[in-house]
PDB file of C-alpha atoms in Angstrom:
ATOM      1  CA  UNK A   1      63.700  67.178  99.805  1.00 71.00           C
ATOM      2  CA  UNK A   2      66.010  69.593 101.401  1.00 55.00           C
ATOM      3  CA  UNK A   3      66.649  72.400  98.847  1.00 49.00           C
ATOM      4  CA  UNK A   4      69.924  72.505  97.182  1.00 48.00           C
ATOM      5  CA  UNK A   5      71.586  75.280  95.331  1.00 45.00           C
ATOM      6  CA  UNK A   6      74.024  75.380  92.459  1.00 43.00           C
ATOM      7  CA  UNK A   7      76.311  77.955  89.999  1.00 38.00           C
ATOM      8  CA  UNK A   8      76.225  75.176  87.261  1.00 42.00           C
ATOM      9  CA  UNK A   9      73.782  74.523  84.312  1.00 48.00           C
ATOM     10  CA  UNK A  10      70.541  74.160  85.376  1.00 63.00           C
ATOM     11  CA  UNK A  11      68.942  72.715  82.615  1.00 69.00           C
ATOM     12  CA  UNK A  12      71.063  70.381  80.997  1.00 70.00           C
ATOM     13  CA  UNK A  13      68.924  68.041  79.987  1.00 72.00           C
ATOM     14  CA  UNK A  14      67.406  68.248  76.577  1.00 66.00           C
ATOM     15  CA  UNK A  15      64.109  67.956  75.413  1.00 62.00           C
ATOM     16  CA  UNK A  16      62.077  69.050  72.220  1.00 59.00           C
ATOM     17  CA  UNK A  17      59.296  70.751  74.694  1.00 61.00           C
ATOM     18  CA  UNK A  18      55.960  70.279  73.840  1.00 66.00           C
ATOM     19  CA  UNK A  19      54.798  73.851  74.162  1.00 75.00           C
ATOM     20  CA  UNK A  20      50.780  72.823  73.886  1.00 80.00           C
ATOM     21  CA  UNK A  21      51.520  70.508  76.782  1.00 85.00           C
ATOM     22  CA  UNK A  22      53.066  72.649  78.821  1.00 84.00           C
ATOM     23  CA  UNK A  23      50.972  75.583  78.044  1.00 85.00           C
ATOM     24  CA  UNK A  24      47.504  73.342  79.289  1.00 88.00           C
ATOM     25  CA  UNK A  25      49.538  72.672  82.837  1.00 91.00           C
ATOM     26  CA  UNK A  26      49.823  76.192  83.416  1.00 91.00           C
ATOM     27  CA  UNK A  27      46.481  76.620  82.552  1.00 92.00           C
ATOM     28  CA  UNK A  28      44.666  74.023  84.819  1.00 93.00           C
ATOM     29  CA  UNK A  29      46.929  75.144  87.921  1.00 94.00           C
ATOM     30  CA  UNK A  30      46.134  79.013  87.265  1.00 94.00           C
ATOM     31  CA  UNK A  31      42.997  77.969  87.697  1.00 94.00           C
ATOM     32  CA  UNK A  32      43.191  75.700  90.767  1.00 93.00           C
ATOM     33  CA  UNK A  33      44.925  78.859  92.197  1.00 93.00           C
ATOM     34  CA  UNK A  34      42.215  81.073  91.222  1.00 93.00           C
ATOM     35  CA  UNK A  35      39.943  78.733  92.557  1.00 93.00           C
ATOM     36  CA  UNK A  36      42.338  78.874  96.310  1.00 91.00           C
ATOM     37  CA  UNK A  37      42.233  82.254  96.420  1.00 90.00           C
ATOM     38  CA  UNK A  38      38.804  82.652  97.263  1.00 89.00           C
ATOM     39  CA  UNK A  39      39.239  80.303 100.141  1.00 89.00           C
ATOM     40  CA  UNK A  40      41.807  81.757 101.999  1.00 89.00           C
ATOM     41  CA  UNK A  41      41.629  82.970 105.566  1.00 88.00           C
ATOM     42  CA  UNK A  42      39.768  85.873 106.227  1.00 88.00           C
ATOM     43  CA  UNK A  43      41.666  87.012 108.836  1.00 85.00           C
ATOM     44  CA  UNK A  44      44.853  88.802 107.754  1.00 82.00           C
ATOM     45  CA  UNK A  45      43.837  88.298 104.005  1.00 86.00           C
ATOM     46  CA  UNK A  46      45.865  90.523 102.177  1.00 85.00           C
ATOM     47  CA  UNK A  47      49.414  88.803 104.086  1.00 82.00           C
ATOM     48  CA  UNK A  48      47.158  85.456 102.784  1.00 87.00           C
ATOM     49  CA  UNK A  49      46.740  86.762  99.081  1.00 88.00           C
ATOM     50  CA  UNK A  50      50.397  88.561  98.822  1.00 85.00           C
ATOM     51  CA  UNK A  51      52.508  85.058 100.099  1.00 85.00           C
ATOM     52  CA  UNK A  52      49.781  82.746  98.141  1.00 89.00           C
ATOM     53  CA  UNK A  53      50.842  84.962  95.404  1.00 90.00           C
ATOM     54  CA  UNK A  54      54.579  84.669  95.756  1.00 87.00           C
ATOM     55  CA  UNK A  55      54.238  80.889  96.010  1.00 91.00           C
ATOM     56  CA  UNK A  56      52.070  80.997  92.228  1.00 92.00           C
ATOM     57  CA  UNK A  57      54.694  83.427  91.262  1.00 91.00           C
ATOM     58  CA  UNK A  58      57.611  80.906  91.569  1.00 90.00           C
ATOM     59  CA  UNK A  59      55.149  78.152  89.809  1.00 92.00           C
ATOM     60  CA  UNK A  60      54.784  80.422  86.819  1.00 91.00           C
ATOM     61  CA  UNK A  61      58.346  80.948  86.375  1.00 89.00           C
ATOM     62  CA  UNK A  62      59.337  77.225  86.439  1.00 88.00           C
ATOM     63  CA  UNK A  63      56.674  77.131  83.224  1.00 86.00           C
ATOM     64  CA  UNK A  64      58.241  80.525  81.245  1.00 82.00           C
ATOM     65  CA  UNK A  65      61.834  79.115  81.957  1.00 80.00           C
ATOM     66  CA  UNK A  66      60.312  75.732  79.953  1.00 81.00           C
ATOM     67  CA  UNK A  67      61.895  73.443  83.124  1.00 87.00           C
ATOM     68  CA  UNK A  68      59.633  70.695  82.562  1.00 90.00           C
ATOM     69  CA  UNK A  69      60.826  67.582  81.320  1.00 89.00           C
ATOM     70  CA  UNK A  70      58.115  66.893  78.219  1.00 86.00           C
ATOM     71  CA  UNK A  71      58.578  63.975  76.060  1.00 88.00           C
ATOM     72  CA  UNK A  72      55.330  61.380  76.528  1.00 89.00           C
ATOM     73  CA  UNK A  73      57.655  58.452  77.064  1.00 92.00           C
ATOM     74  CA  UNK A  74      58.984  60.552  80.655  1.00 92.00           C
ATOM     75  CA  UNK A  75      55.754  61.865  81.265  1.00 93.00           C
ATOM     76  CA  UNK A  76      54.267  58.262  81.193  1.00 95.00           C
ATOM     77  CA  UNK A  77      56.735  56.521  83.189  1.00 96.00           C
ATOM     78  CA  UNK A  78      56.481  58.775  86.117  1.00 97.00           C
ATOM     79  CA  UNK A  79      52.472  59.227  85.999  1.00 97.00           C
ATOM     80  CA  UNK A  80      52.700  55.276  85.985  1.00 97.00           C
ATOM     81  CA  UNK A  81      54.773  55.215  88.932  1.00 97.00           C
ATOM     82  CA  UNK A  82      52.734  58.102  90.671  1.00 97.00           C
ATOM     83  CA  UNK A  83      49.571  55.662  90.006  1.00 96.00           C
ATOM     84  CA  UNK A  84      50.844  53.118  91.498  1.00 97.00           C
ATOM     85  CA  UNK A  85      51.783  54.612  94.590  1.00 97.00           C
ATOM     86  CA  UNK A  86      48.594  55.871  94.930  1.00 97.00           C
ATOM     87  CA  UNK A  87      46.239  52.665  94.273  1.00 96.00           C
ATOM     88  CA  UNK A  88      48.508  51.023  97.044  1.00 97.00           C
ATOM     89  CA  UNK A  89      47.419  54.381  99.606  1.00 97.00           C
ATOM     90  CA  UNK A  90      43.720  54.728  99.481  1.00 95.00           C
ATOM     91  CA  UNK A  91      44.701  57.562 101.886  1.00 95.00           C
ATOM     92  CA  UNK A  92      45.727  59.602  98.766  1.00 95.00           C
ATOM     93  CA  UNK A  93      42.916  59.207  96.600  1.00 90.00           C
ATOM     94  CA  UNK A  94      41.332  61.249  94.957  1.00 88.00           C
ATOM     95  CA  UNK A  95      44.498  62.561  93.421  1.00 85.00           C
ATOM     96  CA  UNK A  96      45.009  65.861  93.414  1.00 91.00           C
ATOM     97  CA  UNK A  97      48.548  65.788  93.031  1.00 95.00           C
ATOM     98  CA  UNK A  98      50.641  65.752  89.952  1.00 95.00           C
ATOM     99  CA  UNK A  99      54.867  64.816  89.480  1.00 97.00           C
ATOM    100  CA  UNK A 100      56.696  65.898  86.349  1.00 95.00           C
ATOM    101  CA  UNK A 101      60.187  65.566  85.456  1.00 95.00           C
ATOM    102  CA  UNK A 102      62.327  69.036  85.728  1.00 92.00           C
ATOM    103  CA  UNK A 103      65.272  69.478  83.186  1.00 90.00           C
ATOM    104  CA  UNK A 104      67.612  70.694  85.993  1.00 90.00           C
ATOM    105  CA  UNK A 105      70.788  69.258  86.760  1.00 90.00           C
ATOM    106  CA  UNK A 106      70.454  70.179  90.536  1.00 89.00           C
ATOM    107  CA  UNK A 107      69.962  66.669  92.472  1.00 90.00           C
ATOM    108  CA  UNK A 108      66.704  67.457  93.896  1.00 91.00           C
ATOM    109  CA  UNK A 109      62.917  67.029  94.441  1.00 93.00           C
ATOM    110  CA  UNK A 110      60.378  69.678  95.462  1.00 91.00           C
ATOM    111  CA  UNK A 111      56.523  70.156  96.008  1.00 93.00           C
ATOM    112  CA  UNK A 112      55.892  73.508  94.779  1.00 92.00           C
ATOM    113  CA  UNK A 113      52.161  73.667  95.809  1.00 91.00           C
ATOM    114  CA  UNK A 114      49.158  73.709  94.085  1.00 92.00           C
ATOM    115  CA  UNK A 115      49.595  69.841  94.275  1.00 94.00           C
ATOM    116  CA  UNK A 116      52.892  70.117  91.861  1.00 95.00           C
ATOM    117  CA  UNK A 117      55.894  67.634  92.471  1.00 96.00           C
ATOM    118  CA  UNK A 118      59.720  68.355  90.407  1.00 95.00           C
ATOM    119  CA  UNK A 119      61.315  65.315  90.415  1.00 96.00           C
ATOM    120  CA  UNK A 120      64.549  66.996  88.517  1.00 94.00           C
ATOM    121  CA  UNK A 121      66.321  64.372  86.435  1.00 93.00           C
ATOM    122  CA  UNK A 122      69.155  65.997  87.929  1.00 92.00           C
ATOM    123  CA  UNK A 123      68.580  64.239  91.127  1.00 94.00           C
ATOM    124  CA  UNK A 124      66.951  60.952  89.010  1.00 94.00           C
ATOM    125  CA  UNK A 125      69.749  59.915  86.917  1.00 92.00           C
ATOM    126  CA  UNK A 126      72.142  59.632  90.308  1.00 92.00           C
ATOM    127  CA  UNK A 127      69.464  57.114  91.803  1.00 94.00           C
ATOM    128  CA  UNK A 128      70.248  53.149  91.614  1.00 94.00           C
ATOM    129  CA  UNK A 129      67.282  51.610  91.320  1.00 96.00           C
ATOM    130  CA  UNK A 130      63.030  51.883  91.037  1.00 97.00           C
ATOM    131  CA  UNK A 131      62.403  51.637  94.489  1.00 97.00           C
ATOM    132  CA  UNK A 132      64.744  54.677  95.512  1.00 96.00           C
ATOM    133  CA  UNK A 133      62.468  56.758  92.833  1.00 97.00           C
ATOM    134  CA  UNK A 134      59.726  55.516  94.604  1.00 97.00           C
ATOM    135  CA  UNK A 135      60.689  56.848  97.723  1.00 96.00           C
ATOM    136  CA  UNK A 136      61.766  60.521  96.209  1.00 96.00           C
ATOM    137  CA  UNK A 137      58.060  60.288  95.132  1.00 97.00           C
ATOM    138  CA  UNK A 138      56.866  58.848  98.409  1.00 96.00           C
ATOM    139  CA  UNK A 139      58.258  61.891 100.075  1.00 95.00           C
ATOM    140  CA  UNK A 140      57.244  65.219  97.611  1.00 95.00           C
ATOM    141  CA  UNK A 141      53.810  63.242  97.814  1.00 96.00           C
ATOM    142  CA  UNK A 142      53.807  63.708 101.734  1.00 96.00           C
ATOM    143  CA  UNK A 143      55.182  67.132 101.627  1.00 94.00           C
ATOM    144  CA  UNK A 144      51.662  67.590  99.531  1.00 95.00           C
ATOM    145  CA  UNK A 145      49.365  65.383 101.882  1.00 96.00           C
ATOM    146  CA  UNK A 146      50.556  66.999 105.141  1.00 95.00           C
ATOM    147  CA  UNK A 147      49.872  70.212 103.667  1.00 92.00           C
ATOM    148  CA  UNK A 148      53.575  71.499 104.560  1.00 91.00           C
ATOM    149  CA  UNK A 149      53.845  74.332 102.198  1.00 89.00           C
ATOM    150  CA  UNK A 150      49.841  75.755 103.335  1.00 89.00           C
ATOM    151  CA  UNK A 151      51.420  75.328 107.357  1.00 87.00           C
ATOM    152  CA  UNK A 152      54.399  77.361 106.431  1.00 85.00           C
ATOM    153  CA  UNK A 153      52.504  79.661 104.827  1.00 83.00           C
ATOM    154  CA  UNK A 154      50.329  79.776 107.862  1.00 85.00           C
ATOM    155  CA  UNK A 155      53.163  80.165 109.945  1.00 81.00           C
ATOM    156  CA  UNK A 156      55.138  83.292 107.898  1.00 77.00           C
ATOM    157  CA  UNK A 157      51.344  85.090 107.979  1.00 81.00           C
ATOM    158  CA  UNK A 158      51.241  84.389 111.589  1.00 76.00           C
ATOM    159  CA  UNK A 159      54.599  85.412 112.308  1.00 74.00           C
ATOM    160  CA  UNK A 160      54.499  89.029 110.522  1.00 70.00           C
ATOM    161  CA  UNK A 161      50.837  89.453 112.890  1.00 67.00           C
ATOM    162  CA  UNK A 162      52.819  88.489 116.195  1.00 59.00           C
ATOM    163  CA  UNK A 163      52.466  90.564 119.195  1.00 56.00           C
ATOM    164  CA  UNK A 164      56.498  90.925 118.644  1.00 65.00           C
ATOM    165  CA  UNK A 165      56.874  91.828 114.759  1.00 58.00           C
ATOM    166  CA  UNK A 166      54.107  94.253 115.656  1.00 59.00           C
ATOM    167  CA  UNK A 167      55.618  95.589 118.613  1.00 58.00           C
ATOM    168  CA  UNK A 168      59.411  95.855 116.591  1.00 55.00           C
ATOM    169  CA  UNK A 169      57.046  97.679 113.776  1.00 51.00           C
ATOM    170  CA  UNK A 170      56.294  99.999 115.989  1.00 59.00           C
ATOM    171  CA  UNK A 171      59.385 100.683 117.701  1.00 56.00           C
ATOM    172  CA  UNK A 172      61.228 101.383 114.263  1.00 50.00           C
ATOM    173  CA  UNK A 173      58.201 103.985 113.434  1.00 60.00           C
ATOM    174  CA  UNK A 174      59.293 105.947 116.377  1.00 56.00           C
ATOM    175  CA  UNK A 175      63.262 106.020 115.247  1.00 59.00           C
ATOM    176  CA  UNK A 176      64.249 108.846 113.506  1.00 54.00           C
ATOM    177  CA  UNK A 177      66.793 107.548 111.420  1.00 57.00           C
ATOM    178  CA  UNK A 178      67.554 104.600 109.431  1.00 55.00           C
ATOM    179  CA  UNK A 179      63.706 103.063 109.284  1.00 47.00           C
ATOM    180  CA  UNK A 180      64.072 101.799 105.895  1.00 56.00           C
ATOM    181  CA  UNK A 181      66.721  99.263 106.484  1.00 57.00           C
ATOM    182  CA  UNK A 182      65.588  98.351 110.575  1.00 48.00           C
ATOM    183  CA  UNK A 183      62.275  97.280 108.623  1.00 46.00           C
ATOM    184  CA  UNK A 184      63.841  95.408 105.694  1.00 49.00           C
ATOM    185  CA  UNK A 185      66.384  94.048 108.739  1.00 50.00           C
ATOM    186  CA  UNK A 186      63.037  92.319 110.502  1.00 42.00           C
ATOM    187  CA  UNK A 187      61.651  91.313 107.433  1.00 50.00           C
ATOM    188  CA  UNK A 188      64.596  88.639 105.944  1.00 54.00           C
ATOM    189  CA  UNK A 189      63.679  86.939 109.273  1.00 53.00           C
ATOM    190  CA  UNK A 190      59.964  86.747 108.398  1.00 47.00           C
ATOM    191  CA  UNK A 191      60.970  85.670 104.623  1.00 52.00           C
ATOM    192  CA  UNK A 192      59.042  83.001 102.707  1.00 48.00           C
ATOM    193  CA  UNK A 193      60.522  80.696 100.408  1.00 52.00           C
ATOM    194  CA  UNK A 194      58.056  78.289  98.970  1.00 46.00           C
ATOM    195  CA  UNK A 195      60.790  75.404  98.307  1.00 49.00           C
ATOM    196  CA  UNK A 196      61.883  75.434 101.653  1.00 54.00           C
ATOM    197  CA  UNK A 197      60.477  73.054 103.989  1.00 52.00           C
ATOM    198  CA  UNK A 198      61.909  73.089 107.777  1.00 67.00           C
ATOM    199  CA  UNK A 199      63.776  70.121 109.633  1.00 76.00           C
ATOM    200  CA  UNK A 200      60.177  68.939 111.244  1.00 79.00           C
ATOM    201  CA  UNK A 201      58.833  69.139 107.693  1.00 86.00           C
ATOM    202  CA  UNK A 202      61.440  66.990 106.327  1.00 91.00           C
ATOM    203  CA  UNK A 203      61.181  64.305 109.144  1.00 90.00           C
ATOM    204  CA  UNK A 204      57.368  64.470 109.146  1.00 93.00           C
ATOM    205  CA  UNK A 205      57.111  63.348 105.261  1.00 93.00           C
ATOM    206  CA  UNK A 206      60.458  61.163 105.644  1.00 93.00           C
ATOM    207  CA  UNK A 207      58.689  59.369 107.914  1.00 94.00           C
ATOM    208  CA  UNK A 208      55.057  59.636 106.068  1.00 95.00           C
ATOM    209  CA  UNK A 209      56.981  58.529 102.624  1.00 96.00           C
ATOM    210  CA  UNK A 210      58.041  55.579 104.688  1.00 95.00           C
ATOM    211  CA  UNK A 211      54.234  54.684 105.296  1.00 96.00           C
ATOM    212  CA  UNK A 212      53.257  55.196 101.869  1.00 97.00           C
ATOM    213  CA  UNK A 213      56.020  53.028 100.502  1.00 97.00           C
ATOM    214  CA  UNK A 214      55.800  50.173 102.705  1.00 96.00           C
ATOM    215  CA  UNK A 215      52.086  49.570 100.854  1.00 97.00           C
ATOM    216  CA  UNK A 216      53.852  49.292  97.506  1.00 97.00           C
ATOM    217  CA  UNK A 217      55.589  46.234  95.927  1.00 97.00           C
ATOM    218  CA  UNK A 218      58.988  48.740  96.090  1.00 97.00           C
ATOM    219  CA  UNK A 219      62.193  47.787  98.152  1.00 96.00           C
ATOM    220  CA  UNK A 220      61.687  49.822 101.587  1.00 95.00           C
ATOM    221  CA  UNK A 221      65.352  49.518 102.605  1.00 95.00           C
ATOM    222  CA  UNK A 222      66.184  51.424  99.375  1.00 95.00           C
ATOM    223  CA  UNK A 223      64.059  54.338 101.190  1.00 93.00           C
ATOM    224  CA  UNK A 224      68.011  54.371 103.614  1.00 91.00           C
ATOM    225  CA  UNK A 225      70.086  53.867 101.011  1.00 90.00           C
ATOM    226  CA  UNK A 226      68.274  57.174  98.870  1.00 90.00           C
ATOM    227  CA  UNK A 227      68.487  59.359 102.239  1.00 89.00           C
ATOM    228  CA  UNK A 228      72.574  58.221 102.557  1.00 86.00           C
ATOM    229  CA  UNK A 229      72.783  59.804  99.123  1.00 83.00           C
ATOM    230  CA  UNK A 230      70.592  62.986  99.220  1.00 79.00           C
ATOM    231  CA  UNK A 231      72.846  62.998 102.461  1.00 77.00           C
ATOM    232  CA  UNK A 232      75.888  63.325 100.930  1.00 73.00           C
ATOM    233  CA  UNK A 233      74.497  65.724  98.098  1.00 64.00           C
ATOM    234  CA  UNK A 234      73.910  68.039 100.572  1.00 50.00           C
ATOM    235  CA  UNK A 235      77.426  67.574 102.221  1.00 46.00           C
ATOM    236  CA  UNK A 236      78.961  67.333  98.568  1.00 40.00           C
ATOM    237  CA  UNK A 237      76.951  71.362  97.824  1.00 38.00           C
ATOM    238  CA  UNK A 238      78.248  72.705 101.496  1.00 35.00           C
ATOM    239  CA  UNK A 239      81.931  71.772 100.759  1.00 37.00           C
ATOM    240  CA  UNK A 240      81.785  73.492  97.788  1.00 31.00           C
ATOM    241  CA  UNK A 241      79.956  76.644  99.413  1.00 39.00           C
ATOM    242  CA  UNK A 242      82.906  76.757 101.672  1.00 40.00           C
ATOM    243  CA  UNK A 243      85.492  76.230  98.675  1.00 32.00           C
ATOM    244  CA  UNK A 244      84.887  78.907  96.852  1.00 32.00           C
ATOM    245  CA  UNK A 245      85.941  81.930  98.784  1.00 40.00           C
ATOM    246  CA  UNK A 246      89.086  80.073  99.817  1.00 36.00           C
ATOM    247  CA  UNK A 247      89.859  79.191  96.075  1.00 27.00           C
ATOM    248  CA  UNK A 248      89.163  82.599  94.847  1.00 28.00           C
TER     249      UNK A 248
END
């Protein structure tokens, strides 16, 4: 989903966190990203390994912060509903994937990579029904299948190689003055932000989630009906953004 931002509590929602539990997930994806490391490109490897890195980084921190959602009874529901969306798409099998529920208040969904979905109850407890759920699911699981967060990846490495980031590079190496900040200047162009899919993204798994869905016994008009309100979340978050300076 289209990342959202908020001053408020984050993690309102509590949960007696089962440390052992959450400890073993941050085990088994260290090692799947171990295990990714070693098949990254060649070419340009060390943009590869720093931006695979930042993207583990931001995985690890969700875990130290203790944002996952623990108690067996949540952790059951949504693995039930993740299995069932799979059985229905053979496409998605095996399942490499994995949703949990995040503690934050923000109304939102994200694939983080390494095959990890936040469904933040945040965004859960505004839903109406099962079916809108399904789709929430229906699209993280997309973001995961059409490997967005690997293209953009791709796409930031291939961007900071360009003939024209190279070129700028060079020009700024030849200034006499003020190098430092030129460079820095180029560089929040090039950014990465591994929860931050682009418009295409975001139409590419709407559309996928859409596919995935219609194969399940879920309502697929309540795949509109979610969008209208992540819709208005957004719009609800960029009239407050445009508030605040004007109220203080």
């Amino acid at each position: 989903m289209a990342a959202t931002s908020s001053s408020a509590q984050e993690l309102p929602f509590i949960s007696v966190n089962d440390s052992a539990y959450s400890s073993s997930l941050l085990t088994k994806y260290k090692a799947k990203y171990n295990d990714g490391l070693a098949l990254l490109p060649k070419d340009n490897k060390k943009a590869w390994e720093e931006v695979y890195k930042l993207r583990w980084e931001s995985i690890q921190a969700i875990f130290n912060k203790t944002e996952i959602y623990s108690p067996v009874i949540a952790r059951q529901y949504l693995d039930a509903l993740v299995a069932e969306i799979t059985k229905a798409n053979p496409a998605l099998t095996p399942q490499n994937f994995q949703a949990h529920f995040s503690r934050s208040g923000i109304p939102n969904a994200h694939h983080l990579g390494e095959g990890i979905i936040l469904f933040n109850m945040g965004l859960f407890k505004r839903l109406d029904n099962e079916s809108q759920a399904a789709f929430v699911l229906c699209h993280e699981i997309a973001h995961f299948y059409l490997q967005h967060s690997e293209k953009s990846m791709a796409q930031y490495v291939e961007a900071l190689y360009s003939k024209n980031t190279q070129k700028e590079l060079k020009k700024i190496q030849n200034t006499e003055y003020g190098k430092r900040q030129q460079v820095e200047d180029l560089m929040k162009g090039l950014s990465f932000n591994s929860r931050r899919h682009s418009r295409d993204h975001e139409s590419e798994a709407d559309s996928m989630a859409l596919e995935f869905l219609r194969h399940t016994r879920f309502n697929i008009a309540e795949a509109l009906t979610a969008l209208a309100l992540l819709d208005s979340i957004d719009a609800d978050t960029l009239n407050t953004t445009a508030l605040l300076p004007k109220i203080f």
